[in-house]
PDB file of N, CA and C in Angstrom:
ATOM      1  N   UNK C  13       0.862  -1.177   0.000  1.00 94.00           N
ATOM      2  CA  UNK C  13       0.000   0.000   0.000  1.00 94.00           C
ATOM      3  C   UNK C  13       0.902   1.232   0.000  1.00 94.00           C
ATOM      4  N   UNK C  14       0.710   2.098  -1.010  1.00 96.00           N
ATOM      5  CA  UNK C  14       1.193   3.043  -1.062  1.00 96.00           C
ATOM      6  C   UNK C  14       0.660   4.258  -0.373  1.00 96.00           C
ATOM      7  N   UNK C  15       1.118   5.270   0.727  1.00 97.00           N
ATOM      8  CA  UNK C  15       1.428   5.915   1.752  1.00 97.00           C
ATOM      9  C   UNK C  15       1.968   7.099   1.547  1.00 97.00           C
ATOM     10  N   UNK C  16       1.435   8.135   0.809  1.00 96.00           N
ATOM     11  CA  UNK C  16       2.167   9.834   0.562  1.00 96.00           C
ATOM     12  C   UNK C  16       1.361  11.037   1.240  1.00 96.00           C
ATOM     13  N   UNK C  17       2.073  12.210   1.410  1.00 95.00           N
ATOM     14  CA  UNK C  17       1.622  13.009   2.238  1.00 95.00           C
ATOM     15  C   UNK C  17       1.239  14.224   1.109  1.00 95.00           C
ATOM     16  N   UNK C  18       1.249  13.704  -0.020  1.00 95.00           N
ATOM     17  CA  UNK C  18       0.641  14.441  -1.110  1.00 95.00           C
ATOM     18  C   UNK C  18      -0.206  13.934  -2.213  1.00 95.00           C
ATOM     19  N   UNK C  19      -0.624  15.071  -2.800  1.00 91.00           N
ATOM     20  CA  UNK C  19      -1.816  14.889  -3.182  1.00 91.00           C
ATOM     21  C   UNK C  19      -2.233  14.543  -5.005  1.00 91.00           C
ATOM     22  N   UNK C  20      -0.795  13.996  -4.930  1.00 90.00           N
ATOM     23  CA  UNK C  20      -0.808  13.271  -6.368  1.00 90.00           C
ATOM     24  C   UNK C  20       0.509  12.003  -6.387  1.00 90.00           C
ATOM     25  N   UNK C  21       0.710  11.559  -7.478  1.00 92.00           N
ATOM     26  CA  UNK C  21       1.670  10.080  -7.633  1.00 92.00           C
ATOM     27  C   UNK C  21       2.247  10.606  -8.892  1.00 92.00           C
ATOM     28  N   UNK C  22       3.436  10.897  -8.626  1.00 91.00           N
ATOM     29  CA  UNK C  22       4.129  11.042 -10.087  1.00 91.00           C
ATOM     30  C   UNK C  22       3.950   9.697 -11.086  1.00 91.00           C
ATOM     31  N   UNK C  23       3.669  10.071 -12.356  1.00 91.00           N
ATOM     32  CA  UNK C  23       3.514   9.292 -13.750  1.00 91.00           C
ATOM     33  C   UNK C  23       2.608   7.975 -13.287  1.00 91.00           C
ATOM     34  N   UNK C  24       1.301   8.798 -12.568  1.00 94.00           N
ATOM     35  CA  UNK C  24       0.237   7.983 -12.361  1.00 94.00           C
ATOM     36  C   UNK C  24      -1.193   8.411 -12.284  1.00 94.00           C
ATOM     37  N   UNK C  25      -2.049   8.230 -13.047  1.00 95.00           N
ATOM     38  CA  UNK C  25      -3.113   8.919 -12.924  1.00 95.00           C
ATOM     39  C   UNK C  25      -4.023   8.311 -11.632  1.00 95.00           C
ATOM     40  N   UNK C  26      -4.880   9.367 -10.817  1.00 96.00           N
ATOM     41  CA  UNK C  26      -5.052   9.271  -9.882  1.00 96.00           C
ATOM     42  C   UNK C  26      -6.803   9.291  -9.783  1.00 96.00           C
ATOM     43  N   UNK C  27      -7.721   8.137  -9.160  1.00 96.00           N
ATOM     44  CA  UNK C  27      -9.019   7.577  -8.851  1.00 96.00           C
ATOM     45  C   UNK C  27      -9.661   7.939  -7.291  1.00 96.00           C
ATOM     46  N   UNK C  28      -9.550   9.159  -6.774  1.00 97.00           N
ATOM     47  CA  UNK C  28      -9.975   8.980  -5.527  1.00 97.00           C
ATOM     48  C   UNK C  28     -11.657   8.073  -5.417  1.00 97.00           C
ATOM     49  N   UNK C  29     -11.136   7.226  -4.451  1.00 98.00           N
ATOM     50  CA  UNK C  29     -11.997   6.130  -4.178  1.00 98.00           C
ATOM     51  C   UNK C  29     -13.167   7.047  -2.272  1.00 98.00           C
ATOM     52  N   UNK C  30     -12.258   7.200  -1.709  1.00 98.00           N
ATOM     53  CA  UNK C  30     -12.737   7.940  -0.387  1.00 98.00           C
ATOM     54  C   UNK C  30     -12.140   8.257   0.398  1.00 98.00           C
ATOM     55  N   UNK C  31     -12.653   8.846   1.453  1.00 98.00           N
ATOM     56  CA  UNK C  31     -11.716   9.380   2.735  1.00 98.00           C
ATOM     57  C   UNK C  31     -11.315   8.167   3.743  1.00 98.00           C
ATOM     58  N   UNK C  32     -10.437   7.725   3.880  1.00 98.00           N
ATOM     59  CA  UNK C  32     -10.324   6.563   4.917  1.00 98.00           C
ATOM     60  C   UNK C  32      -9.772   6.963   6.032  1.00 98.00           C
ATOM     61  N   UNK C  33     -10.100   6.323   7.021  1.00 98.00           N
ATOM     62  CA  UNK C  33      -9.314   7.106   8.379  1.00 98.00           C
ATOM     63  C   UNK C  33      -9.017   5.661   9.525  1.00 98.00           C
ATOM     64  N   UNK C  34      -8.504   6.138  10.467  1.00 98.00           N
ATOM     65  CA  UNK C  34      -7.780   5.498  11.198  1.00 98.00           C
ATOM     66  C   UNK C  34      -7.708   6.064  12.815  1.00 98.00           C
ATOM     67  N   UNK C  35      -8.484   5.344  13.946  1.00 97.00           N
ATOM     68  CA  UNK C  35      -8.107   6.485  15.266  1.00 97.00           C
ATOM     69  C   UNK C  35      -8.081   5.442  16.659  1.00 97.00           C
ATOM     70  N   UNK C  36      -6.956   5.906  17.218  1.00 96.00           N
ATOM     71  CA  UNK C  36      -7.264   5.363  18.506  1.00 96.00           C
ATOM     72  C   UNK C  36      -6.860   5.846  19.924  1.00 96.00           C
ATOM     73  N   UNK C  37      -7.796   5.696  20.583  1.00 93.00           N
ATOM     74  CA  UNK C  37      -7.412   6.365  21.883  1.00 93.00           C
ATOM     75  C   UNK C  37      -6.295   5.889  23.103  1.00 93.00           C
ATOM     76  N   UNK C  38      -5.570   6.439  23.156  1.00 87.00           N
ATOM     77  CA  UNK C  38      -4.642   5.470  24.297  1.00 87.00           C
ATOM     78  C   UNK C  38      -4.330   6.536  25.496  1.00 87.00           C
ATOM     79  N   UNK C  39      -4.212   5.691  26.477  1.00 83.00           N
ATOM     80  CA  UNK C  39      -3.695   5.968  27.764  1.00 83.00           C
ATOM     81  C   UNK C  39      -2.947   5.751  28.330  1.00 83.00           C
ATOM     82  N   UNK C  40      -2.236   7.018  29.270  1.00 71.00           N
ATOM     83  CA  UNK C  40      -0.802   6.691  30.184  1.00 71.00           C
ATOM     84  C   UNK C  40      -1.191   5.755  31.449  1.00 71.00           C
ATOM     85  N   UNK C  41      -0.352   4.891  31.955  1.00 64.00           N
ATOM     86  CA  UNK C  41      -0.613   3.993  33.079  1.00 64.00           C
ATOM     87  C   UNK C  41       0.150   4.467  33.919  1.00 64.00           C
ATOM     88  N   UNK C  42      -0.079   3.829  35.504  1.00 54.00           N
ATOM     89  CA  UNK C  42       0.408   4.855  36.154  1.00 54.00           C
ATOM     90  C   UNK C  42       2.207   4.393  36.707  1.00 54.00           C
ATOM     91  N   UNK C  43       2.655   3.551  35.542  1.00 54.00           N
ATOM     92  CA  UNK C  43       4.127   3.081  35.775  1.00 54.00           C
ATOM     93  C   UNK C  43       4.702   4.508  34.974  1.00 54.00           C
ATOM     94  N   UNK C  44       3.999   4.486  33.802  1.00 53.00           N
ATOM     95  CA  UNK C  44       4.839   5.423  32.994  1.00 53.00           C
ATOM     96  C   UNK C  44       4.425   7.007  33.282  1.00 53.00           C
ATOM     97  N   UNK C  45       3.393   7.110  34.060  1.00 55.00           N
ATOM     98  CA  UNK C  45       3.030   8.546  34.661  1.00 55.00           C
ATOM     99  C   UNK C  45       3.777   8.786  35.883  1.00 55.00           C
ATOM    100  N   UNK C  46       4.550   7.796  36.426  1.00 53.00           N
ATOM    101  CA  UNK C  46       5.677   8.305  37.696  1.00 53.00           C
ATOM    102  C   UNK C  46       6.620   8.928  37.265  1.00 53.00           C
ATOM    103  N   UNK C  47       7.197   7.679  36.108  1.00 53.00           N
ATOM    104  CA  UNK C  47       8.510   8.212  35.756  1.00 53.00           C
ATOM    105  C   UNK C  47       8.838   9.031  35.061  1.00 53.00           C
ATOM    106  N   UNK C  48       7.365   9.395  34.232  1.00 52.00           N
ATOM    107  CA  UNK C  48       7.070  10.714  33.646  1.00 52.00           C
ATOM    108  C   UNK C  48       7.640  11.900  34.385  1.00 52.00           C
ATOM    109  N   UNK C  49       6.806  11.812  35.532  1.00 55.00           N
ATOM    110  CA  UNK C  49       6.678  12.765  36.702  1.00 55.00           C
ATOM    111  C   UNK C  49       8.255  13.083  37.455  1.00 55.00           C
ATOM    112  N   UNK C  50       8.669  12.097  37.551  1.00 54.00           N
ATOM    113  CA  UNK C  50      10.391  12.353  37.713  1.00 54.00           C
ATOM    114  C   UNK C  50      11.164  12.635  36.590  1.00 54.00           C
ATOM    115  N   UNK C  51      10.768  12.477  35.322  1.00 53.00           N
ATOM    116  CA  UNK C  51      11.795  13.465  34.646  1.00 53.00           C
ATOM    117  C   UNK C  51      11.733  14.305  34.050  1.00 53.00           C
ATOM    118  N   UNK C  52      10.576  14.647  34.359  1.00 58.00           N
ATOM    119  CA  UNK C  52      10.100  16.267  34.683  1.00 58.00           C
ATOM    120  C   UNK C  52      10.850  17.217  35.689  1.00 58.00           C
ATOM    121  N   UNK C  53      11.485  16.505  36.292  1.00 58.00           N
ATOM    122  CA  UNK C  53      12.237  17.102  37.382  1.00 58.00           C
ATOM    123  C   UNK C  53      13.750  17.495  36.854  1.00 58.00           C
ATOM    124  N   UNK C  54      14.529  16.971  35.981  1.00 62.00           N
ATOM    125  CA  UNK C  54      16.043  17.281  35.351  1.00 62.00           C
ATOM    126  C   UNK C  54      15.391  17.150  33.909  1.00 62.00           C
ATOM    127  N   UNK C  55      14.589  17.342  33.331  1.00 67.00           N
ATOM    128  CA  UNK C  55      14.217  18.003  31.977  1.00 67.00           C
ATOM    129  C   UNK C  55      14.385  16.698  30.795  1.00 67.00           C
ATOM    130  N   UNK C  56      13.819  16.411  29.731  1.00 72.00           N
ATOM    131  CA  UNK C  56      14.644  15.715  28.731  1.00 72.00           C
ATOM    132  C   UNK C  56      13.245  15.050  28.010  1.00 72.00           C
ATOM    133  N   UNK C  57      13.594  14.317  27.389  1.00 72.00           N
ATOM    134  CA  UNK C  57      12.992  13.424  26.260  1.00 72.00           C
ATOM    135  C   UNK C  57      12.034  12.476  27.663  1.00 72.00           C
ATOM    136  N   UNK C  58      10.900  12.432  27.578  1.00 72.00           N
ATOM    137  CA  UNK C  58       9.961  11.492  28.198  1.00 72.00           C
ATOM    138  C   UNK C  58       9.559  10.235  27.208  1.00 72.00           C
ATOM    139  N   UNK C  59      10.836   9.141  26.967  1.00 77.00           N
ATOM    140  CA  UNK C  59      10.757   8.326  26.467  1.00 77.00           C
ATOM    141  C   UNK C  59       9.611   7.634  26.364  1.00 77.00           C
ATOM    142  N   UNK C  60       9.114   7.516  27.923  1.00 76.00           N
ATOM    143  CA  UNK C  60       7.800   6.454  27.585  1.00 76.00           C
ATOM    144  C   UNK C  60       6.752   7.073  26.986  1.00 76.00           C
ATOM    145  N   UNK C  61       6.425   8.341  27.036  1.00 79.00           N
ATOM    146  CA  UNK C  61       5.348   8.478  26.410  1.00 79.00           C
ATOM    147  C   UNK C  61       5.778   9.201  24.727  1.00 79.00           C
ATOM    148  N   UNK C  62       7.108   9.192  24.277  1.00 82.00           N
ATOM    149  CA  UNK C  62       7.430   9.124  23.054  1.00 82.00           C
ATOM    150  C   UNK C  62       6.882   7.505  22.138  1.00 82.00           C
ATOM    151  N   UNK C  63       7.428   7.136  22.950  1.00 84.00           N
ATOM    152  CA  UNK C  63       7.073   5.229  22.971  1.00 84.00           C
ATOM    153  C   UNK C  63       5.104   4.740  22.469  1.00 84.00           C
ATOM    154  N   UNK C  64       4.581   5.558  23.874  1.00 84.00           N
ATOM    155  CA  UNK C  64       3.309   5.696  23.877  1.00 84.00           C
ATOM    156  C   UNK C  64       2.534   6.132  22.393  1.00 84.00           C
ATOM    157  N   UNK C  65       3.287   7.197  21.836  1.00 87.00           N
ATOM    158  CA  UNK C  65       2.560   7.716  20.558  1.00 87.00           C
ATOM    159  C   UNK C  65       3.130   7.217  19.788  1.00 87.00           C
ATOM    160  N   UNK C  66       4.089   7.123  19.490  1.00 91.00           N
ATOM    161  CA  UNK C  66       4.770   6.069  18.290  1.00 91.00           C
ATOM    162  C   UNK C  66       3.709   4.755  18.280  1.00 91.00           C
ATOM    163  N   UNK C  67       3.748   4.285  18.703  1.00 92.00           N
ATOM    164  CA  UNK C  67       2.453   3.059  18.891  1.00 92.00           C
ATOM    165  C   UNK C  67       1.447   3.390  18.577  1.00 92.00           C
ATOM    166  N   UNK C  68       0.980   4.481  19.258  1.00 92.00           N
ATOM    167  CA  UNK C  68      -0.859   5.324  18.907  1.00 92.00           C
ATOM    168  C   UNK C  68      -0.596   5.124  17.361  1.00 92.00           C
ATOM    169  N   UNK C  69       0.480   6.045  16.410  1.00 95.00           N
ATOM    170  CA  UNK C  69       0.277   6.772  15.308  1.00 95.00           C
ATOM    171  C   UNK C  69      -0.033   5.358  14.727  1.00 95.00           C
ATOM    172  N   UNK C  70       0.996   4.409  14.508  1.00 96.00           N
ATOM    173  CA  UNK C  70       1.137   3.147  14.276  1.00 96.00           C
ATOM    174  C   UNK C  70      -0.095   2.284  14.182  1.00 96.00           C
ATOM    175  N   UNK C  71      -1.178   1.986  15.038  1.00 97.00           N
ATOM    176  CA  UNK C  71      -2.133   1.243  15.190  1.00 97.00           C
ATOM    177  C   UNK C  71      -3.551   2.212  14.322  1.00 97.00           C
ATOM    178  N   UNK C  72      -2.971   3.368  14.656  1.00 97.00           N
ATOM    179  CA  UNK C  72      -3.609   4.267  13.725  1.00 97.00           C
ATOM    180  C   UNK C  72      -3.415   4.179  11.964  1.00 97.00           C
ATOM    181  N   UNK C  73      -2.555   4.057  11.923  1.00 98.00           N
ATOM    182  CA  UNK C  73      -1.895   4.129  10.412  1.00 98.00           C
ATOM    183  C   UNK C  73      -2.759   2.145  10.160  1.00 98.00           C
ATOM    184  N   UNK C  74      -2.257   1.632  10.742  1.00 98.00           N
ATOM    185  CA  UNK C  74      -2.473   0.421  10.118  1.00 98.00           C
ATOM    186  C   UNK C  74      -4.048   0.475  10.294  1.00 98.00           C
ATOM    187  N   UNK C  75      -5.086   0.925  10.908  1.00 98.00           N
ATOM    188  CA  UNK C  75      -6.453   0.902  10.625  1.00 98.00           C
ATOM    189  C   UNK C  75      -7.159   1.506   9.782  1.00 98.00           C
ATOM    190  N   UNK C  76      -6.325   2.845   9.103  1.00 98.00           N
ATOM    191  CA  UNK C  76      -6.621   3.909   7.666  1.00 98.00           C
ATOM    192  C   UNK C  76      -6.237   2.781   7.040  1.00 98.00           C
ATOM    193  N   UNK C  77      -5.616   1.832   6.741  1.00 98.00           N
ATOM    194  CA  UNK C  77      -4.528   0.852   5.693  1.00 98.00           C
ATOM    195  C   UNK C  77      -5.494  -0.227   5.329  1.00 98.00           C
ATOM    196  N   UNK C  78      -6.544  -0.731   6.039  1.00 98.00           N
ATOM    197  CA  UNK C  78      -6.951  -1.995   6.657  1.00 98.00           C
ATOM    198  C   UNK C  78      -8.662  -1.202   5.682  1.00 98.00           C
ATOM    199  N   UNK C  79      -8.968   0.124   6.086  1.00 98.00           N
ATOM    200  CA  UNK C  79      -9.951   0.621   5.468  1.00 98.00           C
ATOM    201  C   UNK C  79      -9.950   1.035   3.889  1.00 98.00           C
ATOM    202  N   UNK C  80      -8.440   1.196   3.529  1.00 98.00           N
ATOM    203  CA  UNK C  80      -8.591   1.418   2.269  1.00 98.00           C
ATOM    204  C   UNK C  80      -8.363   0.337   2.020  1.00 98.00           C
ATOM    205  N   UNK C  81      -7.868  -0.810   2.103  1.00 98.00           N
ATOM    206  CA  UNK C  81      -7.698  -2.035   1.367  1.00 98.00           C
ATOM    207  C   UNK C  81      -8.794  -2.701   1.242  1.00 98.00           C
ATOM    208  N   UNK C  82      -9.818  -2.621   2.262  1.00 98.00           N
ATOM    209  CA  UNK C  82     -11.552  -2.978   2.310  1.00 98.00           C
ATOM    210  C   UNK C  82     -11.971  -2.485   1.239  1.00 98.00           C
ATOM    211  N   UNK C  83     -11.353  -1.520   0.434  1.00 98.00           N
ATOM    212  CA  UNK C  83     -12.095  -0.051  -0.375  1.00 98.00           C
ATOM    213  C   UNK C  83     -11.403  -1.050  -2.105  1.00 98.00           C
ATOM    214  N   UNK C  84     -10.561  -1.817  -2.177  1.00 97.00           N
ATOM    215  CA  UNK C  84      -9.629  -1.833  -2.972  1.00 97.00           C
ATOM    216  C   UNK C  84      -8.116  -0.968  -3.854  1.00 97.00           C
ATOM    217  N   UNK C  85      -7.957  -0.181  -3.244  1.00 98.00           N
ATOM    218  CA  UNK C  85      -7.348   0.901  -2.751  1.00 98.00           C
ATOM    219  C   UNK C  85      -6.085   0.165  -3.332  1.00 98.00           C
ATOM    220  N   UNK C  86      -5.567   1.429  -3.791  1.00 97.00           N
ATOM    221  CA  UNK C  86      -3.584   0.919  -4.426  1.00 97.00           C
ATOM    222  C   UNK C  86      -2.628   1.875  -3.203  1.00 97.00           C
ATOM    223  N   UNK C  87      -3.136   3.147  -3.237  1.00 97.00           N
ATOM    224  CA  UNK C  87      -2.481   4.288  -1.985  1.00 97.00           C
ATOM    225  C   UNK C  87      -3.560   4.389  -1.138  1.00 97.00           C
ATOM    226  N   UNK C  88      -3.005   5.718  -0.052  1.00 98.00           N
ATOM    227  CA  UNK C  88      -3.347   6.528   0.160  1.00 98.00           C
ATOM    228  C   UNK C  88      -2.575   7.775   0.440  1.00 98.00           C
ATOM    229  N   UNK C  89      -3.355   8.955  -0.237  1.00 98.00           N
ATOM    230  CA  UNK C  89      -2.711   9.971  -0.623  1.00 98.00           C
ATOM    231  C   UNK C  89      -3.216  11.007   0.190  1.00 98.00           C
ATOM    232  N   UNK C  90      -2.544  12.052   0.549  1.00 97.00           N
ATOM    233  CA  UNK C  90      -2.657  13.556   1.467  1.00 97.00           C
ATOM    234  C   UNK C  90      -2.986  12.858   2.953  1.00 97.00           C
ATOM    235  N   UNK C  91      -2.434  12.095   3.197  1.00 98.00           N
ATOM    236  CA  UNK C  91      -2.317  11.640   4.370  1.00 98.00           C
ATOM    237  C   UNK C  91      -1.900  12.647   5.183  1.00 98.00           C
ATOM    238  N   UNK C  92      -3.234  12.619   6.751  1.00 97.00           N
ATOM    239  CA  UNK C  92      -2.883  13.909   7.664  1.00 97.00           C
ATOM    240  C   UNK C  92      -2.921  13.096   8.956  1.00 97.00           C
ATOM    241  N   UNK C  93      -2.227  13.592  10.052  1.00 96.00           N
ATOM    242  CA  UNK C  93      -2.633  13.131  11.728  1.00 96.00           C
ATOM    243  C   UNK C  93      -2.835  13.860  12.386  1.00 96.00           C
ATOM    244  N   UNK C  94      -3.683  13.494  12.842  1.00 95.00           N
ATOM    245  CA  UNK C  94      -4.271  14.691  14.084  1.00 95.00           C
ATOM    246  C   UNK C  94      -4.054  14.152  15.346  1.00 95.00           C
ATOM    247  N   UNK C  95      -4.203  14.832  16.665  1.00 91.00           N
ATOM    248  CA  UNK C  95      -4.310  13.870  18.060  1.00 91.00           C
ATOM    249  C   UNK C  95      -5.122  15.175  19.067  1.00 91.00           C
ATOM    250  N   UNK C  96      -5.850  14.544  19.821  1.00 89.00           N
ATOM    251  CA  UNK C  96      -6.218  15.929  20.798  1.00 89.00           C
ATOM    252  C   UNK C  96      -6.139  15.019  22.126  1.00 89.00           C
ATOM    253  N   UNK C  97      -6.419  15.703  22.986  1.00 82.00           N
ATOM    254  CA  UNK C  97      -6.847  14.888  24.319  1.00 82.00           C
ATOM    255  C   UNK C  97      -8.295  15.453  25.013  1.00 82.00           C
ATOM    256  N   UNK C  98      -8.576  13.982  25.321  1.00 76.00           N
ATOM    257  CA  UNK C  98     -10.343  13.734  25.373  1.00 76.00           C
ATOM    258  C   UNK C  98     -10.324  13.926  26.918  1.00 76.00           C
ATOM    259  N   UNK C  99      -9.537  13.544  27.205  1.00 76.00           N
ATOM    260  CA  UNK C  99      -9.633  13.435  29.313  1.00 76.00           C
ATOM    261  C   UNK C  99      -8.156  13.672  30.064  1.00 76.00           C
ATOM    262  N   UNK C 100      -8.206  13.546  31.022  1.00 74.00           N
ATOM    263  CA  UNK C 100      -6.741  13.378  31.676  1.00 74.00           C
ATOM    264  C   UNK C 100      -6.246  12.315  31.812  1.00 74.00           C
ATOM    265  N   UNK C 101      -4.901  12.792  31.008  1.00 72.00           N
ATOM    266  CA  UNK C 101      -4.020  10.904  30.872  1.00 72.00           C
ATOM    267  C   UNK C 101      -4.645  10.207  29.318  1.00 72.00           C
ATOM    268  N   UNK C 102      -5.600  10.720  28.731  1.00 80.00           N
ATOM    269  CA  UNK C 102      -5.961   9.761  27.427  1.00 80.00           C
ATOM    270  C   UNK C 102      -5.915  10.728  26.848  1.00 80.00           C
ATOM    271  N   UNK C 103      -5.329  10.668  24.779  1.00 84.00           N
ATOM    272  CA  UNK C 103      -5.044  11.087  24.083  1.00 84.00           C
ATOM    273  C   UNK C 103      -5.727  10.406  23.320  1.00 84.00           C
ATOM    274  N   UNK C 104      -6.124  11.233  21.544  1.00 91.00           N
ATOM    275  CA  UNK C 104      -6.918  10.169  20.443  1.00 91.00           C
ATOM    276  C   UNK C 104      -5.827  10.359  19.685  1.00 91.00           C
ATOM    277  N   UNK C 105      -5.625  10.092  18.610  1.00 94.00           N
ATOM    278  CA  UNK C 105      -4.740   9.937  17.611  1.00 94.00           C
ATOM    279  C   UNK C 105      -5.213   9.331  16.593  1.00 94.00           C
ATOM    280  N   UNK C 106      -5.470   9.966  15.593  1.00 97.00           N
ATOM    281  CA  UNK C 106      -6.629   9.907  14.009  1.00 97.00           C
ATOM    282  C   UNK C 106      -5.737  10.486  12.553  1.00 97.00           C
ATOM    283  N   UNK C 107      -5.468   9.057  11.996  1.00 98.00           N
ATOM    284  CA  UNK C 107      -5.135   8.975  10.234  1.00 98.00           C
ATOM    285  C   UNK C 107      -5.786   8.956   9.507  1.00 98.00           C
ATOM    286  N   UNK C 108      -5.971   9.937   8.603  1.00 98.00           N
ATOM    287  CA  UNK C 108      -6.780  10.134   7.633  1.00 98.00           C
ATOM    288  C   UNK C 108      -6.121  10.489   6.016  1.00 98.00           C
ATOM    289  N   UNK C 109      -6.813  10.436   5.169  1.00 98.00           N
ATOM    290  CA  UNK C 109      -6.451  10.499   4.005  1.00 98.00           C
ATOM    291  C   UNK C 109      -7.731   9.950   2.808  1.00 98.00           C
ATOM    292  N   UNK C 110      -7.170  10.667   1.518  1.00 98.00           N
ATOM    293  CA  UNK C 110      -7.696   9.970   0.639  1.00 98.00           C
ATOM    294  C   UNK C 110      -7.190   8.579  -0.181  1.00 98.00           C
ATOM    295  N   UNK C 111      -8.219   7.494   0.206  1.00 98.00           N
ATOM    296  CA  UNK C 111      -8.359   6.180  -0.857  1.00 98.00           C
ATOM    297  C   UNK C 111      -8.308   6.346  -2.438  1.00 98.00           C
ATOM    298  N   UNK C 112      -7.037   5.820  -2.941  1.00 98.00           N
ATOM    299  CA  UNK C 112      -7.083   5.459  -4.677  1.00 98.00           C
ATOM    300  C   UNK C 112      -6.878   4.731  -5.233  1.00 98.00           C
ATOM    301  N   UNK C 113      -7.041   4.739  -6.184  1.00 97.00           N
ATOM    302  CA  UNK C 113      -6.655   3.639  -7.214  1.00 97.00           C
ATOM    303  C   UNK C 113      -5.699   4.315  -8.339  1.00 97.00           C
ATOM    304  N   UNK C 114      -4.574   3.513  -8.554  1.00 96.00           N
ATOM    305  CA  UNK C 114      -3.392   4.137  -9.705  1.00 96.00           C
ATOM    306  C   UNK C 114      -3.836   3.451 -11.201  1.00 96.00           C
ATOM    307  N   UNK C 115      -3.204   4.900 -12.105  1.00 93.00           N
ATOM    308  CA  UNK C 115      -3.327   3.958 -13.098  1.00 93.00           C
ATOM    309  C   UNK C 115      -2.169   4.622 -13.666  1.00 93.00           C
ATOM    310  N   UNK C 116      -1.138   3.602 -14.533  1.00 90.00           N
ATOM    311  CA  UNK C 116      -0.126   4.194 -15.352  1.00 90.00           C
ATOM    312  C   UNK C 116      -0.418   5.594 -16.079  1.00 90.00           C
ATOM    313  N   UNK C 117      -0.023   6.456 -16.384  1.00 85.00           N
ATOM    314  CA  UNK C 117      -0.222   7.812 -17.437  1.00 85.00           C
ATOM    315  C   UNK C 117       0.792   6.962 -18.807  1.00 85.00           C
ATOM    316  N   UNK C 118       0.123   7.212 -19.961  1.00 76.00           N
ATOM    317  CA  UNK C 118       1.254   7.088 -21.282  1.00 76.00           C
ATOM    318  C   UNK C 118       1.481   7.997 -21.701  1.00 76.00           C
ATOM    319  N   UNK C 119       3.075   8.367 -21.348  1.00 61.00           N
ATOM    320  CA  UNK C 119       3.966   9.616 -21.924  1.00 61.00           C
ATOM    321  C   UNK C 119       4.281   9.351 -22.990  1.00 61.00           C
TER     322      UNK C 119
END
């Protein structure tokens, strides 16, 4: 499955099929909200919850993937992510894009 953050395919003509999307909500536990909380204290990279969204985007991406392939889908193109937070401690994280189908162009 082809995966671009724009809104065409060089030397391919382009079928938008639909909007497909992808979202899931995840939450900090309270192992990784301590140690959060302590290194908050000498400053730096909060690995675990780098960790945490890398995974979100991920389970996200593969459920936009899973919807356009339902669709018969070759890409998806103008791929965007969004994330907000719904509560305290839970975050959503939502892939979206348009579903296509390629077809060669003859130059």
């Amino acid at each position: 499955m082809l995966l671009l953050n724009i809104d065409y395919v060089p030397g391919y003509r382009v079928r938008a099929l639909a909007m497909v999307k992808g979202n899931v909500v995840m939450s900090k536990n309270i192992g990784r909200d301590f140690m959060a909380g302590m290194k908050t204290l000498v400053g730096g990279e909060i690995e675990s919850y780098t960790e945490l969204l890398r995974e979100a985007r991920q389970i996200a991406t593969k459920r936009m993937v899973d919807e356009a392939e339902a669709l018969g889908a070759d890409g998806v193109i103008n791929i965007r992510v969004a994330s907000s937070s719904l509560m305290q401690g839970a975050a959503e994280i939502i892939v979206y894009g348009t579903a296509v189908r390629l077809e060669e162009t003859q130059d």
